[in-house]
Structures are given as C-alpha cells and as structure tokens.
CSV table of C-alpha atoms in Angstrom, one decimal:
chain,number,residue,atom,x,y,z
A,16,MET,CA,0.0,0.0,0.0
A,17,LYS,CA,2.8,2.4,0.9
A,18,LYS,CA,4.8,1.7,-2.2
A,19,LEU,CA,1.7,2.2,-4.4
A,20,ALA,CA,0.9,5.5,-2.6
A,21,ASP,CA,4.5,6.6,-3.3
A,22,GLU,CA,4.1,5.8,-7.0
A,23,ILE,CA,0.9,7.8,-7.1
A,24,ASP,CA,2.6,10.8,-5.4
A,25,ASN,CA,5.6,10.7,-7.8
A,26,ALA,CA,3.6,10.4,-11.0
A,27,ASN,CA,2.8,13.5,-13.0
A,28,SER,CA,0.3,11.8,-15.3
A,29,ILE,CA,-1.9,8.8,-14.3
A,30,ALA,CA,-4.1,6.7,-16.5
A,31,VAL,CA,-6.9,5.2,-14.5
A,32,LEU,CA,-9.0,2.3,-15.7
A,33,THR,CA,-12.3,1.9,-13.8
A,34,GLY,CA,-15.1,-0.5,-13.6
A,35,ALA,CA,-18.3,-1.2,-11.7
A,36,GLY,CA,-16.5,-1.4,-8.4
A,37,VAL,CA,-16.0,2.3,-8.4
A,38,SER,CA,-19.7,3.1,-8.6
A,39,THR,CA,-21.1,0.5,-6.1
A,40,ALA,CA,-20.6,2.9,-3.2
A,41,SER,CA,-23.0,5.2,-5.1
A,42,GLY,CA,-25.6,2.5,-5.0
A,43,ILE,CA,-25.2,1.3,-8.6
A,44,PRO,CA,-25.2,-2.5,-8.9
A,45,ASP,CA,-22.0,-4.4,-9.8
A,46,PHE,CA,-22.6,-6.1,-13.1
A,47,ARG,CA,-19.8,-8.6,-13.5
A,48,SER,CA,-18.5,-9.7,-10.1
A,49,ALA,CA,-19.3,-13.2,-8.9
A,50,ASN,CA,-22.6,-11.9,-7.6
A,51,GLY,CA,-23.2,-9.3,-10.3
A,52,ILE,CA,-26.3,-8.7,-12.2
A,53,TRP,CA,-25.1,-10.4,-15.4
A,54,GLN,CA,-24.5,-13.6,-13.4
A,55,GLU,CA,-28.2,-13.6,-12.4
A,56,ASP,CA,-29.5,-14.1,-15.9
A,57,GLN,CA,-27.2,-14.6,-18.9
A,58,SER,CA,-30.0,-13.8,-21.3
A,59,ARG,CA,-29.5,-10.1,-20.4
A,60,GLU,CA,-26.5,-10.1,-22.8
A,61,TYR,CA,-28.8,-11.1,-25.6
A,62,TYR,CA,-31.4,-8.6,-24.8
A,63,MET,CA,-28.8,-5.8,-24.5
A,64,SER,CA,-27.4,-6.6,-27.9
A,65,ARG,CA,-27.3,-4.7,-31.2
A,66,GLU,CA,-29.1,-7.7,-32.8
A,67,TYR,CA,-32.0,-7.6,-30.4
A,68,PHE,CA,-32.4,-3.8,-30.7
A,69,HIS,CA,-32.8,-4.1,-34.4
A,70,LYS,CA,-35.1,-7.2,-34.0
A,71,ASP,CA,-37.5,-5.8,-31.5
A,72,PRO,CA,-36.6,-2.2,-30.5
A,73,GLU,CA,-39.8,-1.7,-28.4
A,74,ASP,CA,-39.2,-4.7,-26.2
A,75,PHE,CA,-35.5,-3.8,-26.1
A,76,TRP,CA,-36.3,-0.5,-24.5
A,77,VAL,CA,-38.6,-2.1,-21.9
A,78,LYS,CA,-35.8,-4.5,-20.8
A,79,TYR,CA,-33.1,-1.8,-21.1
A,80,LYS,CA,-34.8,0.5,-18.7
A,81,GLU,CA,-35.4,-2.3,-16.2
A,82,ILE,CA,-31.9,-3.7,-16.3
A,83,PHE,CA,-30.1,-0.3,-16.1
A,84,ARG,CA,-32.7,1.1,-13.6
A,85,LEU,CA,-32.9,4.3,-15.6
A,86,LYS,CA,-35.6,5.9,-13.4
A,87,LEU,CA,-33.1,5.8,-10.5
A,88,LEU,CA,-30.2,7.3,-12.5
A,89,LYS,CA,-30.8,10.8,-11.3
A,90,ASN,CA,-30.6,9.6,-7.7
A,91,TYR,CA,-26.9,8.5,-8.0
A,92,ALA,CA,-24.1,10.8,-7.1
A,93,PRO,CA,-20.3,10.6,-7.2
A,94,ASN,CA,-18.8,8.9,-4.1
A,95,HIS,CA,-15.4,9.4,-2.4
A,96,VAL,CA,-13.6,7.2,-5.0
A,97,HIS,CA,-14.7,9.5,-7.8
A,98,ARG,CA,-13.8,12.5,-5.7
A,99,TYR,CA,-10.4,11.1,-4.9
A,100,LEU,CA,-9.5,11.1,-8.6
A,101,ARG,CA,-10.8,14.7,-8.9
A,102,GLU,CA,-8.7,15.7,-5.9
A,103,MET,CA,-5.6,14.4,-7.6
A,104,GLU,CA,-6.4,16.4,-10.7
A,105,GLN,CA,-6.9,19.5,-8.5
A,106,LYS,CA,-3.4,18.9,-7.1
A,107,GLY,CA,-2.0,19.3,-10.6
A,108,LYS,CA,-1.7,15.8,-11.8
A,109,GLN,CA,-2.8,14.9,-15.3
A,110,ILE,CA,-5.5,12.3,-14.8
A,111,SER,CA,-7.0,10.4,-17.8
A,112,ILE,CA,-9.9,8.1,-16.8
A,113,VAL,CA,-10.9,5.3,-19.1
A,114,THR,CA,-14.1,3.9,-17.6
A,115,GLN,CA,-16.3,0.9,-18.4
A,116,ASN,CA,-19.0,2.6,-16.4
A,117,VAL,CA,-22.0,4.1,-18.3
A,118,ASP,CA,-23.3,6.1,-15.3
A,119,GLY,CA,-21.5,9.4,-16.1
A,120,LEU,CA,-20.3,9.8,-12.5
A,121,HIS,CA,-16.7,10.6,-13.3
A,122,THR,CA,-17.8,13.6,-15.4
A,123,ALA,CA,-20.3,14.6,-12.6
A,124,ALA,CA,-17.4,14.5,-10.2
A,125,GLY,CA,-15.6,17.1,-12.3
A,126,ASN,CA,-12.8,15.1,-13.9
A,127,GLN,CA,-11.7,16.8,-17.1
A,128,HIS,CA,-10.5,13.9,-19.3
A,129,VAL,CA,-12.9,11.0,-19.1
A,130,ILE,CA,-13.0,8.4,-21.9
A,131,GLU,CA,-16.4,6.6,-21.6
A,132,TYR,CA,-15.3,3.3,-23.2
A,133,HIS,CA,-18.8,1.8,-23.3
A,134,GLY,CA,-20.7,5.0,-23.7
A,135,ASN,CA,-23.2,6.8,-21.4
A,136,LEU,CA,-26.7,6.1,-20.1
A,137,ASN,CA,-27.6,9.8,-20.1
A,138,THR,CA,-28.4,10.2,-23.8
A,139,ALA,CA,-29.8,8.4,-26.8
A,140,THR,CA,-29.5,9.1,-30.5
A,141,CYS,CA,-31.9,8.7,-33.4
A,142,PRO,CA,-30.3,6.1,-35.9
A,143,ALA,CA,-32.1,7.8,-38.8
A,144,CYS,CA,-31.3,11.5,-38.4
A,145,GLY,CA,-28.5,11.5,-35.8
A,146,MET,CA,-30.4,13.8,-33.3
A,147,GLN,CA,-29.2,13.2,-29.8
A,148,TYR,CA,-31.6,13.4,-26.8
A,149,PRO,CA,-31.0,13.8,-23.0
A,150,LEU,CA,-32.3,11.4,-20.4
A,151,VAL,CA,-35.3,13.5,-19.6
A,152,HIS,CA,-36.6,12.9,-23.1
A,153,VAL,CA,-35.7,9.2,-23.0
A,154,MET,CA,-37.9,8.9,-19.8
A,155,THR,CA,-40.9,10.7,-21.2
A,156,GLU,CA,-42.3,7.5,-22.8
A,157,GLN,CA,-41.6,3.8,-22.4
A,158,VAL,CA,-40.2,3.6,-26.0
A,159,PRO,CA,-38.5,6.9,-26.8
A,160,HIS,CA,-38.9,8.3,-30.4
A,161,CYS,CA,-37.3,11.0,-32.3
A,162,ILE,CA,-39.5,14.1,-32.4
A,163,GLN,CA,-37.9,15.8,-35.4
A,164,ALA,CA,-40.4,16.6,-38.1
A,165,GLY,CA,-40.7,13.8,-40.6
A,166,CYS,CA,-38.6,11.3,-38.5
A,167,GLY,CA,-40.2,9.6,-35.6
A,168,ASP,CA,-37.7,6.7,-35.5
A,169,ILE,CA,-37.1,4.8,-32.3
A,170,LEU,CA,-34.0,6.1,-30.5
A,171,LYS,CA,-30.9,3.9,-29.7
A,172,PRO,CA,-29.2,4.4,-26.4
A,173,ASP,CA,-25.7,5.9,-26.4
A,174,ILE,CA,-24.0,2.9,-24.8
A,175,VAL,CA,-22.0,0.1,-26.5
A,176,LEU,CA,-24.4,-2.8,-26.9
A,177,PHE,CA,-23.2,-6.4,-27.3
A,178,GLY,CA,-22.2,-6.5,-31.0
A,179,ASP,CA,-21.5,-2.8,-31.3
A,180,PRO,CA,-18.0,-1.7,-32.3
A,181,ILE,CA,-15.7,-0.1,-29.7
A,182,THR,CA,-14.9,3.3,-31.0
A,183,LYS,CA,-12.8,4.6,-28.0
A,184,HIS,CA,-10.1,1.9,-27.9
A,185,ASP,CA,-7.4,3.9,-29.7
A,186,GLU,CA,-7.9,6.9,-27.5
A,187,ALA,CA,-7.8,4.7,-24.4
A,188,GLU,CA,-4.6,3.0,-25.6
A,189,ALA,CA,-3.0,6.3,-26.1
A,190,ALA,CA,-3.9,7.5,-22.6
A,191,VAL,CA,-2.3,4.4,-21.1
A,192,GLN,CA,0.9,4.7,-23.2
A,193,GLN,CA,1.4,8.4,-22.4
A,194,ALA,CA,0.9,8.1,-18.7
A,195,ASP,CA,3.7,7.7,-16.0
A,196,LEU,CA,1.5,5.3,-14.0
A,197,LEU,CA,-1.4,3.0,-14.7
A,198,LEU,CA,-4.0,2.6,-11.9
A,199,VAL,CA,-6.8,0.0,-12.4
A,200,MET,CA,-9.7,0.1,-10.0
A,201,GLY,CA,-12.9,-1.9,-9.4
A,202,THR,CA,-12.9,-4.0,-12.6
A,203,SER,CA,-12.7,-7.8,-13.0
A,204,LEU,CA,-10.9,-7.3,-16.4
A,205,PHE,CA,-13.0,-10.0,-18.0
A,206,VAL,CA,-14.3,-7.9,-20.9
A,207,SER,CA,-12.3,-7.6,-24.1
A,208,PRO,CA,-10.8,-5.5,-25.6
A,209,PHE,CA,-10.9,-3.3,-22.4
A,210,ASN,CA,-8.8,-5.9,-20.7
A,211,LEU,CA,-6.0,-5.5,-23.2
A,212,LEU,CA,-5.3,-2.0,-22.0
A,213,PRO,CA,-3.1,-3.0,-19.0
A,214,VAL,CA,-0.9,-4.9,-21.4
A,215,TYR,CA,0.3,-1.7,-23.0
A,216,ALA,CA,1.6,-0.5,-19.6
A,217,TRP,CA,3.2,-3.9,-18.9
A,218,ASP,CA,4.9,-3.9,-22.3
A,219,GLY,CA,6.2,-0.4,-21.6
A,220,ARG,CA,7.5,-1.5,-18.2
A,221,LYS,CA,5.8,1.4,-16.4
A,222,PRO,CA,4.5,1.2,-12.8
A,223,SER,CA,1.0,-0.2,-12.6
A,224,GLY,CA,-1.4,-1.0,-9.7
A,225,LEU,CA,-4.6,-3.0,-9.5
A,226,ILE,CA,-7.2,-2.6,-6.7
A,227,ASN,CA,-10.1,-4.9,-6.9
A,228,ARG,CA,-12.1,-6.9,-4.4
A,229,GLU,CA,-11.5,-10.2,-6.3
A,230,SER,CA,-8.6,-11.6,-8.2
A,231,THR,CA,-8.6,-11.1,-12.0
A,232,PRO,CA,-7.2,-13.0,-14.9
A,233,MET,CA,-4.8,-10.1,-15.4
A,234,ASP,CA,-3.2,-9.9,-11.9
A,235,ASP,CA,0.2,-11.0,-13.2
A,236,GLN,CA,0.3,-7.9,-15.5
A,237,PHE,CA,0.6,-5.5,-12.5
A,238,GLU,CA,3.5,-4.5,-10.2
A,239,PHE,CA,1.1,-3.8,-7.3
A,240,VAL,CA,-2.0,-5.9,-6.7
A,241,ILE,CA,-4.4,-5.2,-3.8
A,242,HIS,CA,-7.4,-7.5,-3.3
A,243,ALA,CA,-9.6,-5.5,-1.0
A,244,ASP,CA,-12.7,-3.3,-0.8
A,245,LEU,CA,-12.0,-0.3,-3.0
A,246,SER,CA,-13.5,2.3,-0.8
A,247,ARG,CA,-11.5,1.3,2.2
A,248,THR,CA,-8.3,1.0,0.1
A,249,ILE,CA,-8.7,4.5,-1.3
A,250,LYS,CA,-9.0,5.8,2.3
A,251,GLU,CA,-5.8,4.0,3.2
A,252,LEU,CA,-4.0,5.3,0.1
A,253,LYS,CA,-4.9,8.9,1.1
A,254,LYS,CA,-3.5,8.3,4.6
A,255,GLU,CA,-0.3,6.9,3.1
A,256,GLY,CA,0.1,9.6,0.5
C-alpha cells in the first residue's frame, strides 16, 4: 500500500481504468462480479445486444430501462472514490480516466479527461437523423422516439451494446501509453478489448497497480496488486500519500 501510494505521489500523469466497483458505493449494482447482475441471468447479454435492438426495439427499451434502472439514475451521485480522482487532478496531476461505467459519475465529479469506453446512459440518439436526446426525453415514454419533423424513429441508447464496435479503444490505448503510471480500480478485467489496455503499460514497463475486491485473470500484469474493498483501500492510500 505504501509503495503504491508513493508511486501515485511521484507520477505527474496517471491513466486510471475503472469498472463497476468504483460506482457500487454510489448504490449502482455491480454487473460482472461473482454476484453481479449479469450472473443472475445470462440472457441479459442477448437482450442488450445490437441484434436484439434491431429485431425488437420496443421490447429492447422495456428491458433496457429495467436492467439499467434508468428511473433511478438521477438519484446517483459521485462517491469518495470519484472525488479522490478529482482531488488528484486539482493537485496538478494529469488524470486520464478510461471507464467501463456508463453512469456518467466521473464527469459529474468534475474530472476533465474522461473516456467513456462503453458510452453513457444519459443520452440516446436517433439512428435515422442523428439527433441526440437527453435522459429527460428518454424517460418521457416507455419507448422513446425522435421528435424531429418527418422522422419519428425509435432512439438507440448511447451505450455500446453487445455486438457494437468499440470506438474509443485507440484513444484509451494512447492514454495508457502516455501516462507515467497505470492505476486500475474496481474491474474484473473480463471484458475484451478493455482488458488488453493494461498490457500496454506492462509492455512499456511502467509502474501499474490493480485494486479490486476479487482476483482477476490479469493480476500478473501488475506490479502492485491489492485485493480488498476499493472504498477502504482509497482511504488507506490517502493516509499513506
């Protein structure tokens, strides 16, 4: 813990990869841990796919809003883990956050450089005309439609569905390669190609740390590995720093 805190203190630029474990303290369910929501019902992956959206967009939206608890999204707020990253930025460090989370809480916490690897729940876009709509419009009807004159198409949420291309990978890779230190927090590193990002730090032989409640398939790619509750670990790091 002390060695990792020293690395954080000494780094001028830090790339931070985050997953669901960062947002659980805000009340948002963990999706991919051993007890996560995807483990409850594997069919959710099919329903949250590009294929299913095009097959049955109306039922897709019913299931999407239920699975992601959209009506509760406005009740979530950044927690002390999000604020810790913002505090480092305020101290003059260059912080680049690459997040798997789609809740928008890193941006809400005030971080300036956030790469939302899997998109964001707060907006949806019309596939026909490209008009983007905020969450308030998405929640006005069970199946949100475009209201532009002559359009009326069913909106598609601005998250990466199963089967969608990842458009942010090159930007995320560059953030990792340009940083002095890689810090990975609250992710199981099961999802590809996101789990390839730590390899770029390992290949470059730069310091890297992993903080996650459970072990991951990528543990051996890190110099520092801490298996513990993320919230408590961040508090300990702040004491050591």
